[in-house]
PDB file of C-alpha atoms in Angstrom:
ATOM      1  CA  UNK M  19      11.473  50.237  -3.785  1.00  0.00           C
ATOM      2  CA  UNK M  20      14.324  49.914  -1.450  1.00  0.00           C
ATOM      3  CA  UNK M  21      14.579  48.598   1.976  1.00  0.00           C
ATOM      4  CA  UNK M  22      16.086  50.007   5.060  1.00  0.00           C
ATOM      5  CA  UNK M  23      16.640  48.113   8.064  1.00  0.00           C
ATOM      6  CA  UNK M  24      17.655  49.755  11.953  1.00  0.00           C
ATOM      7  CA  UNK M  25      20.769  48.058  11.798  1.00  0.00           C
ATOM      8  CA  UNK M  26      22.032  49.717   8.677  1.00  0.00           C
ATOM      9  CA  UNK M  27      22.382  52.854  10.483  1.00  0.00           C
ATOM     10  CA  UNK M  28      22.966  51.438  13.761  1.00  0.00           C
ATOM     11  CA  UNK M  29      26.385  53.085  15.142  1.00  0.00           C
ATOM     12  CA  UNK M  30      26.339  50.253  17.906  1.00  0.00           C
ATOM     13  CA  UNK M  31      26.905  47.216  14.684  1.00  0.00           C
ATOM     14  CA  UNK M  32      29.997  46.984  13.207  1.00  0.00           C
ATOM     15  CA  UNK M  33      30.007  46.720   9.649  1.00  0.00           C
ATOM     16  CA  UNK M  34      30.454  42.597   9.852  1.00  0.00           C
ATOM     17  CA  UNK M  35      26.776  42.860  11.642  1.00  0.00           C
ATOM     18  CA  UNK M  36      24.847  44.711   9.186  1.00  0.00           C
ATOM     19  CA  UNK M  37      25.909  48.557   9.415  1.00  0.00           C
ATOM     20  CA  UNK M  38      26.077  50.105   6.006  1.00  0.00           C
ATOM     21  CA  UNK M  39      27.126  54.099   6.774  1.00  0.00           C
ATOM     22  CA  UNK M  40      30.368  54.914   8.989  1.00  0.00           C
ATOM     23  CA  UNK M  41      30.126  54.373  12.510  1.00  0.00           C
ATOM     24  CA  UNK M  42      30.954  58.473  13.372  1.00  0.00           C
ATOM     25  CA  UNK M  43      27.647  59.215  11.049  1.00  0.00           C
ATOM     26  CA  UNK M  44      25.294  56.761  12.130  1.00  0.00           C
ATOM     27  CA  UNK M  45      22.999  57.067  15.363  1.00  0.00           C
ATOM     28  CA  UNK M  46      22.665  54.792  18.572  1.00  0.00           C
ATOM     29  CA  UNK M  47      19.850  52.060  18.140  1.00  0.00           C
ATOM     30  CA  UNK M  48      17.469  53.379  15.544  1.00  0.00           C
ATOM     31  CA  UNK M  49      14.040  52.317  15.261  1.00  0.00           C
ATOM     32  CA  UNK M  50      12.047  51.582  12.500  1.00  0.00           C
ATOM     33  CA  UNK M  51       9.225  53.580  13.697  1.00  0.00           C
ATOM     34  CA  UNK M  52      12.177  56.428  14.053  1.00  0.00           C
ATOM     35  CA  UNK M  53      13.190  55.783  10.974  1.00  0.00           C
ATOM     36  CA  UNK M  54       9.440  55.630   9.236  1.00  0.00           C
ATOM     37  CA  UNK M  55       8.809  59.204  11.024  1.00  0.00           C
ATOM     38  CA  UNK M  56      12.216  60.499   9.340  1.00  0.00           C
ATOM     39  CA  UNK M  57      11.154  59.652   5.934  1.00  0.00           C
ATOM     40  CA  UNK M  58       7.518  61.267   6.630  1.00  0.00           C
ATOM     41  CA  UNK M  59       9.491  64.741   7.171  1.00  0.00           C
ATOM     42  CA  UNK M  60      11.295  64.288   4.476  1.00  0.00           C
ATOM     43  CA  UNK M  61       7.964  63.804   2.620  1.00  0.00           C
ATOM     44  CA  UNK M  62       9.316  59.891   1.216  1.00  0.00           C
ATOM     45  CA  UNK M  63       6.673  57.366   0.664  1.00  0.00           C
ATOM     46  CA  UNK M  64       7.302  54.635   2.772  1.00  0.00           C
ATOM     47  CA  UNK M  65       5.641  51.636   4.717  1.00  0.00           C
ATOM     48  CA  UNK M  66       6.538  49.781   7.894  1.00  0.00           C
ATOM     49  CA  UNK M  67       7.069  46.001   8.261  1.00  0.00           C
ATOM     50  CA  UNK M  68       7.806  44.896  11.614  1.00  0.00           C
ATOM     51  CA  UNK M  69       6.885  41.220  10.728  1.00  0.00           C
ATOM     52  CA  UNK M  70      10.117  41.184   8.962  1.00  0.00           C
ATOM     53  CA  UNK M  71      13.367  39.693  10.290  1.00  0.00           C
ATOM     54  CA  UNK M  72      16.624  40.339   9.665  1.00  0.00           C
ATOM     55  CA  UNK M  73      18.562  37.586   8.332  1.00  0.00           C
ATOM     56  CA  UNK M  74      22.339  37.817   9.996  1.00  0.00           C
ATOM     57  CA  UNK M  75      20.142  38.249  13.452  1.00  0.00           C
ATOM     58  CA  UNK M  76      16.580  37.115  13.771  1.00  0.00           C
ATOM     59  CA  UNK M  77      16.052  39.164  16.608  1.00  0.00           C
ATOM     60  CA  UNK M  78      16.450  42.179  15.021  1.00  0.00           C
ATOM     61  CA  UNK M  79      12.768  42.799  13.541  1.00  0.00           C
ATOM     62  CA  UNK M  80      10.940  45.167  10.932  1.00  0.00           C
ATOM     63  CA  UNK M  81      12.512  47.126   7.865  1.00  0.00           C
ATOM     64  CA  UNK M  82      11.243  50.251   6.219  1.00  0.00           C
ATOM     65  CA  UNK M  83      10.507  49.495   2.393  1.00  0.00           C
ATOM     66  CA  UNK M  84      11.315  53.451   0.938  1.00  0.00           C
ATOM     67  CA  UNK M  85      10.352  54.697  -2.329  1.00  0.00           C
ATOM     68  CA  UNK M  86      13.386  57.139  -3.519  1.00  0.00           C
ATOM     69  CA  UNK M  87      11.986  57.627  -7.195  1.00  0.00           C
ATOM     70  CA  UNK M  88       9.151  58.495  -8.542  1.00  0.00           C
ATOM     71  CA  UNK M  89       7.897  56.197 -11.932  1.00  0.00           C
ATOM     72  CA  UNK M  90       9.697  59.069 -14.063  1.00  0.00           C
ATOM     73  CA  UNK M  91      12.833  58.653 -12.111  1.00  0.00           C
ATOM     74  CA  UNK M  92      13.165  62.224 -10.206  1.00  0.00           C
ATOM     75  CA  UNK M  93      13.579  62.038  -6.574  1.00  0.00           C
ATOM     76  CA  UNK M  94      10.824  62.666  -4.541  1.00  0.00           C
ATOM     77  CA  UNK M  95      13.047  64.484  -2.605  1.00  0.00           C
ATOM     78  CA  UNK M  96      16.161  66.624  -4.209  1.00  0.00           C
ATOM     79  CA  UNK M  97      17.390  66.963  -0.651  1.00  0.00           C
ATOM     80  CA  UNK M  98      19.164  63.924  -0.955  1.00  0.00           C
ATOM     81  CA  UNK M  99      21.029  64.060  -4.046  1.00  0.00           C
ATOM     82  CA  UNK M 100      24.350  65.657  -2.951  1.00  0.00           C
ATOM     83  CA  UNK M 101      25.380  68.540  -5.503  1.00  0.00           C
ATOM     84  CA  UNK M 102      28.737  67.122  -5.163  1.00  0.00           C
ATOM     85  CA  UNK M 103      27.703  63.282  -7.034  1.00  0.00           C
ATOM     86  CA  UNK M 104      26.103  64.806  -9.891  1.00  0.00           C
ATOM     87  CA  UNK M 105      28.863  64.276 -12.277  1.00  0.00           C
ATOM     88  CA  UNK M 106      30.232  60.822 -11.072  1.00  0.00           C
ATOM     89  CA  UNK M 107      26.143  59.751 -11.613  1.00  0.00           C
ATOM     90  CA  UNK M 108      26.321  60.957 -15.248  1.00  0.00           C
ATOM     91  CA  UNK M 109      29.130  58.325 -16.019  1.00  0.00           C
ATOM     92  CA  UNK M 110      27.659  55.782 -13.226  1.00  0.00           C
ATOM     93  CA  UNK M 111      25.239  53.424 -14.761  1.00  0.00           C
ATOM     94  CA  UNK M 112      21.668  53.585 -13.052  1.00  0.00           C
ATOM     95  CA  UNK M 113      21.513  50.684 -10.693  1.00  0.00           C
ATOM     96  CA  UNK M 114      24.922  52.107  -9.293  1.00  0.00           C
ATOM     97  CA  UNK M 115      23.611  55.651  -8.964  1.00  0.00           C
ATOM     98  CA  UNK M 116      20.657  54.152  -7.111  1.00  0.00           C
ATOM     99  CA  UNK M 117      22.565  52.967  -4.484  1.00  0.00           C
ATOM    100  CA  UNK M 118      24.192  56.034  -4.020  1.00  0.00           C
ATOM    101  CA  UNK M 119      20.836  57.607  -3.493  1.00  0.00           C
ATOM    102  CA  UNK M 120      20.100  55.266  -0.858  1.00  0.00           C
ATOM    103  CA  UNK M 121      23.321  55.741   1.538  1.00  0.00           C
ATOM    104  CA  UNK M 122      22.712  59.216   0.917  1.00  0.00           C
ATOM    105  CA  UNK M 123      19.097  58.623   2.223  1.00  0.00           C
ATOM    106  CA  UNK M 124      20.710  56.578   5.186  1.00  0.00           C
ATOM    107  CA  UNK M 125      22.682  59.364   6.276  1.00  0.00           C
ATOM    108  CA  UNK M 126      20.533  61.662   6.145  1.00  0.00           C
ATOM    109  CA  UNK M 127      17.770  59.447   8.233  1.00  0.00           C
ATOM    110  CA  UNK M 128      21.494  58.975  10.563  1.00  0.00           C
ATOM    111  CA  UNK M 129      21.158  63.044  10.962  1.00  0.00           C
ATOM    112  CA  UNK M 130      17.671  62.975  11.940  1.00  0.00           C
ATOM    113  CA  UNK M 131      17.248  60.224  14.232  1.00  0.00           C
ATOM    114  CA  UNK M 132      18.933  62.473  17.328  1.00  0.00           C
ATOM    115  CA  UNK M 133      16.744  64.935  17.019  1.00  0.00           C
ATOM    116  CA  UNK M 134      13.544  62.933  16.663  1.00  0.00           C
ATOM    117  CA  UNK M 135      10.755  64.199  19.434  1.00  0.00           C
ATOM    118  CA  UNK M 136      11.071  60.411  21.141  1.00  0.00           C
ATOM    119  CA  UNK M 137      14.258  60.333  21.986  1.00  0.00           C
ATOM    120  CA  UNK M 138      14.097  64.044  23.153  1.00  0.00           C
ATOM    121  CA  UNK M 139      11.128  63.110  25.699  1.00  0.00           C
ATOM    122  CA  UNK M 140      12.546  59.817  26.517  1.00  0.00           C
ATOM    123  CA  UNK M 141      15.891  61.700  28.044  1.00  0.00           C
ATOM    124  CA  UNK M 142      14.014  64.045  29.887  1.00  0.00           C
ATOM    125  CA  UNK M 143      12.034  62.460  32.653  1.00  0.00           C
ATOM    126  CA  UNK M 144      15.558  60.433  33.524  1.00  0.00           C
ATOM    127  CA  UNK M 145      17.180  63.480  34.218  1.00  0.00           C
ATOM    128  CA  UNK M 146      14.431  65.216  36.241  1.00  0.00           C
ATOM    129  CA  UNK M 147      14.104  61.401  38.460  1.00  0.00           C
ATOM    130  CA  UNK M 148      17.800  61.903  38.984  1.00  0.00           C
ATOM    131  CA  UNK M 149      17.934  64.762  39.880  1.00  0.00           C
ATOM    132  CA  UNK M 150      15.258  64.026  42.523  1.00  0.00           C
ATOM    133  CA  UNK M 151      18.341  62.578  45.062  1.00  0.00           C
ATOM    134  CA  UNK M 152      18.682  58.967  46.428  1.00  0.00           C
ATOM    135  CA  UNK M 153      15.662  57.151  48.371  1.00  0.00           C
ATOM    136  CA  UNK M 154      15.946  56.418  51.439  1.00  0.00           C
ATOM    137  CA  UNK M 155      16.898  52.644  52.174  1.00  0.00           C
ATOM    138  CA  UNK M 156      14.198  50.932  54.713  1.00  0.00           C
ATOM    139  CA  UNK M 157      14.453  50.128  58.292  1.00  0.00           C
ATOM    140  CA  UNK M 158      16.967  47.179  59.069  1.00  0.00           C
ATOM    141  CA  UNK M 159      14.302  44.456  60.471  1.00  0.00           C
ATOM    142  CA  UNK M 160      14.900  42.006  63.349  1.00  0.00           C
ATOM    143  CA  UNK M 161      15.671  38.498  61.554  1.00  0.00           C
ATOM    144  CA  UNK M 162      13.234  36.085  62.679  1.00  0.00           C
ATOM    145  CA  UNK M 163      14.067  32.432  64.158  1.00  0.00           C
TER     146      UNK M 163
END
């Protein structure tokens, strides 16, 4: 099992406060039900602990324990092995290749995140309120002695 916490792929952290992926690649304040949804479509077992804290900053709550292999050690998802690693993991011993399956999986969760169907919905109705035009300010009232 590995864990992956919001801030990992937070592109508002620097790398001092947790972020573990380049800032250009990672998306603007995950969540970890965002992130939990990610791994569903890319069919990843997963589960969800929002009692968790993280330790550099306690208010930054819940992590997403993942499941990258399966107990024979494939992937349960090929999609995130690049094609590209596949020599450098034959010489790499396994812990190391491991990790490299989990930035991988953090990148690709990065990718996802901007398309997810909350953040789509959330942006709408703020455009359509703006759009609406200004309110009208009230009638200035009499001050009263």
């Amino acid at each position: 099992m590995s864990y992956t916490r919001p801030v990992y792929i937070n592109s508002k952290k620097t790398v001092a406060e947790g972020r573990r992926i380049s800032a250009t690649k990672a998306c603007e304040n995950p969540t970890c039900i965002e992130i939990g949804d990610c791994c569903s479509y890319l069919k990843i077992p997963f589960a969800i602990e929002l009692d968790k804290a993280y330790p550099r900053d306690f208010m930054q709550r819940g992590r997403v324990r993942v499941q990258l292999k399966r107990e024979d050690g494939s992937l349960w998802n090929s999609e995130i092995d690049s094609s590209k690693d596949h020599d450098i993991q034959s010489l790499l011993h396994s812990a190391l290749s491991y990790s490299l399956f989990i930035k991988q999986l953090m990148l690709r969760i990065a990718e996802l995140i901007p398309k997810h169907h909350g953040r789509t919905k959330k942006q709408e109705p703020v455009n359509t309120s703006t759009a609406a035009g200004p309110s009208k300010s009230g009638k200035g009232g009499r001050k009263k002695k």
